[in-house]
CSV table of C-alpha atoms and ligand atoms in Angstrom, one decimal:
chain,number,residue,atom,x,y,z
A,13,MET,CA,22.2,102.6,70.8
A,14,SER,CA,25.8,102.7,69.8
A,15,ILE,CA,27.2,103.8,73.3
A,16,PRO,CA,27.5,100.2,74.8
A,17,ALA,CA,29.4,99.3,71.8
A,18,LEU,CA,31.9,102.1,72.4
A,19,VAL,CA,32.7,100.9,75.6
A,20,ALA,CA,32.9,97.2,75.0
A,21,GLU,CA,35.4,98.0,72.2
A,22,PRO,CA,38.1,100.5,73.2
A,23,PRO,CA,40.1,102.5,70.9
A,24,ALA,CA,43.1,101.0,69.2
A,25,ALA,CA,45.8,103.0,71.1
A,26,ALA,CA,44.3,102.1,74.5
A,27,GLN,CA,44.7,98.7,73.7
A,28,LYS,CA,48.5,99.2,72.9
A,29,THR,CA,48.9,101.0,76.3
A,30,GLU,CA,47.3,98.1,78.1
A,31,SER,CA,49.7,95.8,76.5
A,32,LEU,CA,53.1,97.5,77.4
A,33,ARG,CA,52.0,98.1,81.0
A,34,ASN,CA,55.1,95.8,82.2
A,35,VAL,CA,58.4,96.9,81.5
A,36,CYS,CA,59.2,93.2,80.2
A,37,ASP,CA,56.7,93.8,77.6
A,38,LEU,CA,59.5,95.7,75.8
A,39,PRO,CA,61.2,93.9,73.0
A,40,TYR,CA,64.2,92.1,74.6
A,41,ASP,CA,66.8,94.0,72.3
A,42,VAL,CA,65.2,97.3,73.9
A,43,LEU,CA,65.5,95.6,77.5
A,44,PHE,CA,69.0,94.5,76.8
A,45,GLU,CA,70.1,98.2,75.9
A,46,LEU,CA,68.4,99.4,79.3
A,47,PHE,CA,70.6,96.8,81.1
A,48,ARG,CA,73.6,99.0,80.1
A,49,HIS,CA,72.8,101.6,82.4
A,50,LEU,CA,71.7,99.1,85.5
A,51,SER,CA,73.7,97.6,88.2
A,52,ALA,CA,73.6,93.5,88.3
A,53,VAL,CA,71.1,93.9,91.1
A,54,ASP,CA,68.5,96.0,89.2
A,55,VAL,CA,68.8,93.7,86.2
A,56,THR,CA,67.9,90.4,88.5
A,57,SER,CA,65.4,92.4,90.2
A,58,LEU,CA,63.8,93.4,86.9
A,59,LEU,CA,64.0,90.5,85.0
A,60,SER,CA,62.4,88.5,88.3
A,61,THR,CA,59.5,90.5,88.2
A,62,CYS,CA,57.4,88.7,85.3
A,63,ARG,CA,57.9,85.3,84.0
A,64,ASP,CA,59.1,86.3,80.5
A,65,GLY,CA,62.0,88.1,82.3
A,66,ARG,CA,62.9,85.1,84.3
A,67,LYS,CA,63.6,83.0,81.2
A,68,HIS,CA,66.4,85.6,80.3
A,69,ILE,CA,67.9,85.7,83.7
A,70,GLN,CA,70.9,83.6,82.9
A,71,ASP,CA,71.4,84.9,79.2
A,72,PRO,CA,75.2,85.0,78.8
A,73,SER,CA,75.2,88.4,77.1
A,74,ILE,CA,74.2,90.2,80.1
A,75,TRP,CA,76.5,88.5,82.3
A,76,GLN,CA,79.3,88.4,79.9
A,77,ARG,CA,78.9,92.4,80.0
A,78,LEU,CA,78.7,92.9,83.7
A,79,CYS,CA,82.1,90.7,84.0
A,80,SER,CA,83.5,93.0,81.4
A,81,ARG,CA,83.4,95.9,84.0
A,82,TYR,CA,85.6,94.0,86.0
A,83,GLY,CA,87.8,93.4,82.9
A,84,LEU,CA,86.9,89.7,82.6
A,85,ARG,CA,86.1,88.8,78.9
A,86,SER,CA,86.7,85.1,78.9
A,87,VAL,CA,85.7,82.2,81.3
A,88,ALA,CA,87.6,79.7,79.3
A,89,HIS,CA,89.7,79.0,82.5
A,90,PHE,CA,86.7,79.0,85.0
A,91,GLY,CA,86.1,75.0,84.9
A,92,GLY,CA,83.3,75.5,82.5
A,93,LEU,CA,81.0,77.8,84.6
A,94,PRO,CA,79.1,80.6,82.5
A,95,PHE,CA,79.3,84.0,82.9
A,96,TYR,CA,76.3,84.1,85.2
A,97,VAL,CA,77.8,82.0,87.8
A,98,VAL,CA,81.2,83.6,87.9
A,99,TYR,CA,79.7,87.1,88.3
A,100,THR,CA,77.0,86.3,90.8
A,101,GLN,CA,79.1,83.9,93.0
A,102,LEU,CA,82.6,85.5,92.3
A,103,LEU,CA,82.6,89.2,91.1
A,104,HIS,CA,79.2,90.6,92.5
A,105,PRO,CA,80.2,89.4,96.3
A,106,TYR,CA,84.0,89.7,96.2
A,107,GLY,CA,84.9,92.1,93.2
A,108,PRO,CA,85.0,95.3,95.9
A,109,LEU,CA,87.9,93.5,97.3
A,110,LEU,CA,89.9,94.1,93.8
A,111,GLY,CA,92.9,96.7,94.9
A,112,LEU,CA,95.1,97.6,97.7
A,113,TRP,CA,94.2,97.0,101.6
A,114,ALA,CA,96.3,98.3,104.5
A,115,SER,CA,96.0,96.5,107.9
A,116,ASP,CA,95.8,98.1,111.2
A,117,TYR,CA,98.4,95.4,112.7
A,118,PRO,CA,100.1,96.8,115.6
A,119,TYR,CA,103.5,98.5,114.9
A,120,ARG,CA,104.3,96.7,111.5
A,121,GLY,CA,100.8,96.9,109.4
A,122,ASN,CA,100.7,94.7,106.3
A,123,ILE,CA,99.7,95.6,102.6
A,124,ILE,CA,97.5,93.0,100.4
A,125,GLU,CA,96.8,93.3,97.0
A,126,PHE,CA,93.6,91.5,95.5
A,127,ARG,CA,93.6,91.2,92.0
A,128,LEU,CA,91.5,89.1,89.5
A,129,ILE,CA,93.4,86.4,87.2
A,130,ALA,CA,91.5,85.1,84.1
A,131,GLY,CA,93.1,81.5,84.6
A,132,ASP,CA,95.0,79.5,81.9
A,133,GLU,CA,96.0,75.8,81.1
A,134,HIS,CA,97.2,75.3,84.7
A,135,GLU,CA,95.5,77.1,87.1
A,136,HIS,CA,91.6,78.2,87.2
A,137,GLY,CA,90.7,82.1,87.0
A,138,GLY,CA,89.6,83.5,90.4
A,139,ILE,CA,90.5,86.4,92.7
A,140,ILE,CA,93.7,86.3,94.4
A,141,GLY,CA,95.1,88.1,97.6
A,142,GLU,CA,98.7,88.5,97.6
A,143,VAL,CA,100.7,90.1,100.3
A,144,TRP,CA,103.5,92.7,99.9
A,145,ARG,CA,106.7,91.3,101.7
A,146,PHE,CA,109.8,93.1,102.2
A,147,PRO,CA,112.9,91.7,103.1
A,148,GLN,CA,113.6,92.4,106.9
A,149,THR,CA,117.3,93.5,106.4
A,150,SER,CA,119.0,97.1,106.8
A,151,THR,CA,118.9,98.6,103.3
A,152,ARG,CA,120.0,102.1,101.8
A,153,TYR,CA,117.5,102.1,99.1
A,154,PRO,CA,113.8,101.1,99.2
A,155,VAL,CA,113.3,97.3,97.3
A,156,SER,CA,110.0,96.5,95.4
A,157,PRO,CA,107.7,94.0,97.6
A,158,GLU,CA,107.5,90.5,97.1
A,159,TYR,CA,104.4,89.3,96.3
A,160,VAL,CA,103.3,86.3,98.4
A,161,ARG,CA,100.1,84.7,97.5
A,162,ALA,CA,97.7,84.4,100.6
A,163,LEU,CA,94.4,83.3,99.4
A,164,LYS,CA,92.3,82.7,96.6
A,165,ILE,CA,88.7,82.8,95.8
A,166,GLY,CA,87.3,80.8,93.0
A,167,PHE,CA,85.6,77.4,92.1
A,168,ASP,CA,89.2,75.5,92.2
A,169,ALA,CA,88.1,73.7,95.6
A,170,PRO,CA,85.9,70.5,94.7
A,171,PHE,CA,82.3,71.3,94.7
A,172,ILE,CA,80.3,69.6,97.0
A,173,PRO,CA,76.8,70.1,96.0
A,174,SER,CA,74.1,70.4,99.2
A,175,PRO,CA,72.2,67.0,99.5
A,176,THR,CA,69.1,67.4,97.8
A,177,PRO,CA,66.0,67.8,100.2
A,178,VAL,CA,63.8,64.7,100.4
A,179,GLY,CA,61.0,65.3,98.2
A,180,ALA,CA,62.8,67.6,95.7
A,181,ASP,CA,62.8,66.7,91.9
A,182,ALA,CA,65.5,66.5,89.6
A,183,ALA,CA,64.9,70.0,88.3
A,184,PHE,CA,65.7,71.3,91.8
A,185,ALA,CA,68.9,69.2,91.6
A,186,ARG,CA,69.9,70.9,88.4
A,187,GLU,CA,69.5,74.6,89.8
A,188,VAL,CA,72.4,74.0,92.5
A,189,ILE,CA,75.0,76.7,91.6
A,190,PRO,CA,78.5,76.3,92.6
A,191,LYS,CA,79.5,78.8,95.0
A,192,ALA,CA,83.0,80.6,94.8
A,193,ARG,CA,85.0,79.6,98.1
A,194,VAL,CA,87.8,81.4,100.2
A,195,TYR,CA,90.9,79.1,100.5
A,196,CYS,CA,94.3,79.4,101.6
A,197,GLY,CA,96.9,80.3,99.3
A,198,VAL,CA,100.0,79.9,101.5
A,199,LEU,CA,99.5,76.1,102.3
A,200,PRO,CA,98.2,74.8,98.7
A,201,PRO,CA,96.3,71.4,99.0
A,202,VAL,CA,98.3,68.5,98.5
A,203,ASP,CA,95.3,66.2,96.9
A,204,ASP,CA,91.6,67.1,96.9
A,205,ALA,CA,91.4,65.9,100.5
A,206,HIS,CA,93.5,68.7,102.1
A,207,TRP,CA,91.9,72.1,101.1
A,208,HIS,CA,91.4,74.6,103.9
A,209,SER,CA,89.6,77.5,104.1
A,210,THR,CA,90.4,81.1,104.6
A,211,TYR,CA,87.4,83.3,106.5
A,212,LEU,CA,87.1,86.5,105.1
A,213,GLU,CA,85.0,88.3,107.6
A,214,VAL,CA,83.7,91.9,106.9
A,215,VAL,CA,83.8,93.6,110.3
A,216,PRO,CA,81.3,96.3,111.2
A,217,SER,CA,82.3,99.8,112.4
A,218,ASN,CA,83.5,99.7,116.0
A,219,SER,CA,86.1,102.0,118.1
A,220,TYR,CA,88.6,98.8,119.2
A,221,GLY,CA,92.0,99.6,118.8
A,222,TYR,CA,95.5,98.9,120.2
A,223,PHE,CA,97.6,100.1,123.3
A,224,MET,CA,100.7,99.3,124.6
A,225,GLN,CA,101.1,98.2,128.1
A,226,GLY,CA,104.5,99.4,129.7
A,227,TYR,CA,106.0,98.8,132.8
A,228,ARG,CA,104.2,102.0,134.5
A,229,ARG,CA,101.4,102.9,132.2
A,230,PRO,CA,99.5,102.1,129.0
A,231,PHE,CA,99.7,104.4,126.2
A,232,SER,CA,97.6,104.3,122.8
A,233,HIS,CA,99.0,103.1,119.6
A,234,PRO,CA,98.2,105.2,116.4
A,235,ASP,CA,94.2,105.0,115.5
A,236,PHE,CA,94.4,103.5,112.1
A,237,PRO,CA,92.8,104.8,110.2
A,238,VAL,CA,92.3,108.2,111.4
A,239,GLY,CA,89.0,109.9,110.6
A,240,ASP,CA,90.1,112.1,107.5
A,241,ALA,CA,93.0,109.9,106.4
A,242,VAL,CA,93.6,111.0,102.7
A,243,TRP,CA,94.9,107.3,101.6
A,244,TYR,CA,91.3,105.4,102.7
A,245,ASP,CA,89.6,104.6,99.5
A,246,THR,CA,86.0,106.1,100.1
A,247,GLN,CA,84.8,104.6,96.8
A,248,ARG,CA,85.6,100.8,96.9
A,249,GLY,CA,83.2,99.7,99.6
A,250,LEU,CA,83.3,96.3,101.1
A,251,PRO,CA,82.5,92.6,99.8
A,252,ARG,CA,78.9,92.3,99.7
A,253,LEU,CA,78.9,89.5,102.5
A,254,LYS,CA,77.2,89.5,105.5
A,255,PRO,CA,79.2,91.4,108.3
A,256,SER,CA,80.1,89.4,111.2
A,257,ILE,CA,79.3,89.7,115.0
A,258,PRO,CA,82.9,90.7,116.1
A,259,VAL,CA,83.7,89.1,119.5
A,260,LEU,CA,85.9,92.0,121.0
A,261,VAL,CA,87.4,91.8,124.4
A,262,ASP,CA,88.3,95.0,126.1
A,263,GLN,CA,91.5,93.8,127.6
A,264,ARG,CA,92.7,97.1,129.8
A,265,GLU,CA,91.4,95.5,133.2
A,266,LEU,CA,93.1,92.2,132.4
A,267,VAL,CA,96.5,93.7,131.8
A,268,ARG,CA,96.6,95.8,134.6
A,269,ILE,CA,97.2,92.4,136.6
A,270,TYR,CA,99.6,91.0,134.0
A,271,PRO,CA,103.2,90.1,135.7
A,272,ALA,CA,105.8,92.9,134.9
A,273,VAL,CA,108.0,90.3,133.3
A,274,ARG,CA,105.7,89.9,130.5
A,275,LEU,CA,105.7,93.7,129.8
A,276,PRO,CA,105.7,95.6,127.7
A,277,ILE,CA,102.7,93.9,125.9
A,278,VAL,CA,100.3,95.0,123.3
A,279,PHE,CA,96.4,94.8,124.1
A,280,ALA,CA,93.1,95.9,122.6
A,281,SER,CA,90.7,98.2,124.2
A,282,VAL,CA,88.0,100.9,123.4
A,283,THR,CA,89.5,104.3,122.2
A,284,PRO,CA,87.7,107.5,121.6
A,285,HIS,CA,87.7,107.2,117.7
A,286,THR,CA,85.4,105.0,115.6
A,287,LYS,CA,86.9,102.9,112.8
A,288,PRO,CA,84.9,102.4,109.5
A,289,ALA,CA,84.0,98.7,108.8
A,290,GLY,CA,86.6,96.8,107.1
A,291,ILE,CA,87.5,93.1,106.5
A,292,SER,CA,89.6,90.7,108.3
A,293,ILE,CA,91.4,87.3,107.2
A,294,HIS,CA,92.1,84.2,109.0
A,295,CYS,CA,92.9,80.7,107.8
A,296,SER,CA,91.4,77.6,109.4
A,297,SER,CA,94.3,75.4,109.5
A,298,GLY,CA,96.0,77.2,112.5
A,299,ASP,CA,99.5,76.8,110.9
A,300,ASP,CA,102.1,79.2,112.1
A,301,ARG,CA,102.9,79.9,108.1
A,302,CYS,CA,99.6,81.1,107.4
A,303,THR,CA,99.1,83.3,110.5
A,304,GLN,CA,102.6,85.1,109.7
A,305,THR,CA,101.3,85.8,106.3
A,306,TYR,CA,98.9,88.3,107.8
A,307,GLN,CA,100.5,88.7,111.2
A,308,PRO,CA,104.7,89.0,110.7
A,309,ALA,CA,106.6,88.6,113.7
A,310,LEU,CA,106.2,91.6,116.2
A,311,PRO,CA,108.7,93.0,118.3
A,312,PHE,CA,106.6,92.9,121.1
A,313,ASP,CA,104.1,90.1,122.9
A,314,ASP,CA,100.6,90.8,121.8
A,315,LEU,CA,97.5,89.8,123.6
A,316,SER,CA,95.0,90.8,121.4
A,317,THR,CA,92.5,87.9,120.0
A,318,SER,CA,91.0,89.5,117.2
A,319,PRO,CA,92.8,89.4,113.6
A,320,PRO,CA,94.0,92.9,112.2
A,321,ARG,CA,91.5,94.8,110.2
A,322,TYR,CA,92.2,95.9,106.7
A,323,TYR,CA,90.7,99.1,105.2
A,324,PRO,CA,90.6,99.8,101.3
A,325,LEU,CA,93.7,101.6,100.3
A,326,ARG,CA,93.7,103.9,97.3
A,327,ARG,CA,95.6,102.9,94.5
A,328,ASP,CA,97.5,106.0,94.4
A,329,ILE,CA,100.5,105.2,92.4
A,330,ARG,CA,101.5,107.9,90.0
A,331,ALA,CA,104.0,108.2,87.0
A,332,GLY,CA,107.1,109.9,88.5
A,333,VAL,CA,107.8,113.5,87.3
A,334,ASN,CA,111.6,114.4,86.9
A,335,PRO,CA,112.5,117.1,89.3
A,336,GLY,CA,114.5,118.9,86.5
A,337,ASP,CA,111.4,119.0,84.7
A,338,GLU,CA,109.3,122.1,84.3
A,339,GLY,CA,106.2,120.4,85.5
A,340,TRP,CA,108.0,119.2,88.9
A,341,GLY,CA,106.4,120.5,92.1
A,342,LEU,CA,106.2,118.9,95.5
A,343,GLU,CA,102.6,118.7,94.9
A,344,THR,CA,103.6,116.1,92.2
A,345,MET,CA,104.9,113.7,94.8
A,346,THR,CA,101.4,112.9,96.2
A,347,GLY,CA,100.5,109.2,96.6
A,348,LEU,CA,102.2,105.7,97.5
A,349,TRP,CA,105.9,105.4,98.0
A,350,LEU,CA,108.5,102.9,99.6
A,351,GLY,CA,110.9,104.4,101.9
A,352,ALA,CA,114.1,102.9,103.4
A,353,PHE,CA,114.0,102.8,107.0
A,354,GLY,CA,117.6,101.5,108.0
A,355,ARG,CA,117.6,98.5,109.6
A,356,TYR,CA,113.9,98.0,109.6
A,357,GLY,CA,114.2,97.7,105.3
A,358,THR,CA,111.5,99.1,103.1
A,359,GLU,CA,108.3,100.7,104.4
A,360,VAL,CA,105.2,102.0,102.4
A,361,LEU,CA,104.3,105.8,103.0
A,362,HIS,CA,101.6,107.9,101.7
A,363,LEU,CA,102.5,111.1,100.5
A,364,THR,CA,99.7,114.3,100.8
A,365,TRP,CA,100.4,118.1,99.5
A,366,HIS,CA,98.6,120.2,101.8
A,367,ARG,CA,98.3,123.4,99.7
A,368,GLU,CA,97.5,126.0,102.3
A,369,GLN,CA,100.1,124.8,104.4
A,370,GLU,CA,102.7,124.5,101.6
A,371,GLU,CA,103.5,121.3,103.3
A,372,LEU,CA,104.1,117.6,102.0
A,373,GLN,CA,103.4,115.2,104.5
A,374,ALA,CA,104.2,111.4,104.9
A,375,ILE,CA,102.1,109.0,106.8
A,376,LYS,CA,103.3,105.4,107.6
A,377,LEU,CA,101.2,102.9,106.2
A,378,THR,CA,103.7,100.1,107.3
A,379,GLY,CA,105.9,100.6,110.0
A,380,ASP,CA,108.4,99.0,112.7
A,381,ALA,CA,108.9,99.2,116.9
A,382,ASN,CA,110.0,102.8,117.0
A,383,VAL,CA,107.7,104.6,114.6
A,384,PRO,CA,104.5,102.3,113.9
A,385,ARG,CA,102.0,102.2,111.0
A,386,GLY,CA,99.7,105.1,110.9
A,387,ALA,CA,102.1,107.4,112.5
A,388,HIS,CA,103.3,110.8,110.9
A,389,SER,CA,106.8,109.9,109.4
A,390,TRP,CA,107.6,113.4,108.3
A,391,THR,CA,106.6,117.0,106.9
A,392,LEU,CA,108.3,118.7,104.2
A,393,HIS,CA,107.9,122.8,104.2
A,394,ALA,CA,107.9,124.2,100.8
A,395,THR,CA,109.2,127.5,102.0
A,396,SER,CA,112.0,127.9,103.8
A,397,SER,CA,110.5,130.3,106.2
A,398,ALA,CA,108.1,127.6,107.5
A,399,PRO,CA,108.6,127.1,111.2
A,400,SER,CA,109.8,123.5,112.4
A,401,PRO,CA,108.7,123.2,116.0
A,402,PRO,CA,110.7,120.8,118.2
A,403,THR,CA,109.0,118.8,120.4
A,404,SER,CA,110.2,115.3,122.4
A,405,THR,CA,109.0,113.4,119.5
A,406,HIS,CA,109.5,115.6,116.7
A,407,THR,CA,113.0,117.3,115.8
A,408,GLY,CA,113.9,119.8,113.1
A,409,TRP,CA,116.7,118.6,110.7
A,410,THR,CA,118.5,119.5,107.5
A,411,SER,CA,120.3,117.5,104.9
A,412,GLU,CA,123.7,118.1,103.8
A,413,LEU,CA,123.5,115.6,100.7
A,414,PRO,CA,125.7,116.6,97.7
A,415,GLY,CA,125.3,119.4,95.3
A,416,GLY,CA,122.3,118.4,92.6
A,417,CYS,CA,119.4,117.9,95.3
A,418,LEU,CA,116.6,119.8,96.4
A,419,MET,CA,116.6,120.8,99.8
A,420,TYR,CA,113.7,121.6,102.0
A,421,SER,CA,113.9,122.0,106.0
A,422,GLY,CA,111.3,119.9,107.6
A,423,THR,CA,110.4,117.9,110.8
A,424,GLY,CA,110.2,114.3,111.5
A,425,THR,CA,109.2,111.6,113.9
A,426,ILE,CA,111.8,109.8,115.9
A,427,SER,CA,111.0,107.8,118.9
A,428,GLU,CA,112.3,105.2,121.5
A,429,ARG,CA,111.3,101.8,121.0
A,430,GLY,CA,107.4,101.1,121.7
A,431,PHE,CA,106.3,104.5,120.5
A,432,PRO,CA,105.4,105.7,124.0
A,433,TYR,CA,104.5,109.1,122.5
A,434,VAL,CA,101.3,110.2,124.8
B,9,LIG,ZN1,96.3,78.6,105.5
């Protein structure tokens, strides 16, 4: 009989299907092309599904390509570490930091900028965080920030491998992978024994905000960010770290029994507005120079105990358009600007063009004791017929600048010290 023989020997086409049932059975160069379209997590998951895949998991060409997505094309200055380690320990967890962040620090706010350095013969590569610092002196024109290194994430600190568990073999010990560490850039170590860590914390969404307790009553500080903040970068995401469980203390009752001589004072409590998840940074040294990098001197006492939270700020920096050019319009002024605020020096603004209202609106990202960060700074009306309603804290104004200027009417915010606006 011929039938049993057909069952025992399937056709050649069926055999081929059987041998390719796992994606790892594809030729490696085909797989490698597939990786182009996958995230690092997907590549790792795919290669982990089979024994043949696992032997390619540290293939430098895979990780070199993923590093190049961040602009890193050489690991020559990463202490001999391969692309695999630099990507998995540094760029994957901390890559979302790259860019600008704005903090909710009361009144003054703060901007920190993270960038990737490839390293050189003097310094290893890594991610550095630099605070924008402006001189606190009266200025007629805005000045560019001084970049102050606050922290670095990398492999510079001496690597202390975890002790090999009893009974583990030499192969296990070889598998220990150096971890990227976050350490202070304000007070660099004098020697290998004096590295101190900086903690980078992912703070989950919560509704805590700041208030000011005045002599008569408390008033709320501007929420930061507000729900529809145009400057907030919704694309960036947060570092891929386990979120903390923040210890947030409602100080509203405590501040009520505070002695009047200690007032006014800033405190933290719940607001009706939920803030998105953010990051906070604090240095383990406890040294004032470290703390002041993130929390520059406040004009009031501050009772709050949690460090400020930073939120991703869109890198909305555009090439300037000459107002004499045909393409100029108020809408071309959208983005980040530096402004001169008299005796408070230079502050950072985000300008937004509101087409329907024909208004250009400026929000403060950094601020001062009179008009704090997060507050509306001014609105400029594109049409002269636009109303400019004066209120207790908003007043109409006009400019009398000499000829050659474009003049618009608008509204601006001024305030007495402490911003008691509600
Ligand atoms: Zn420090």
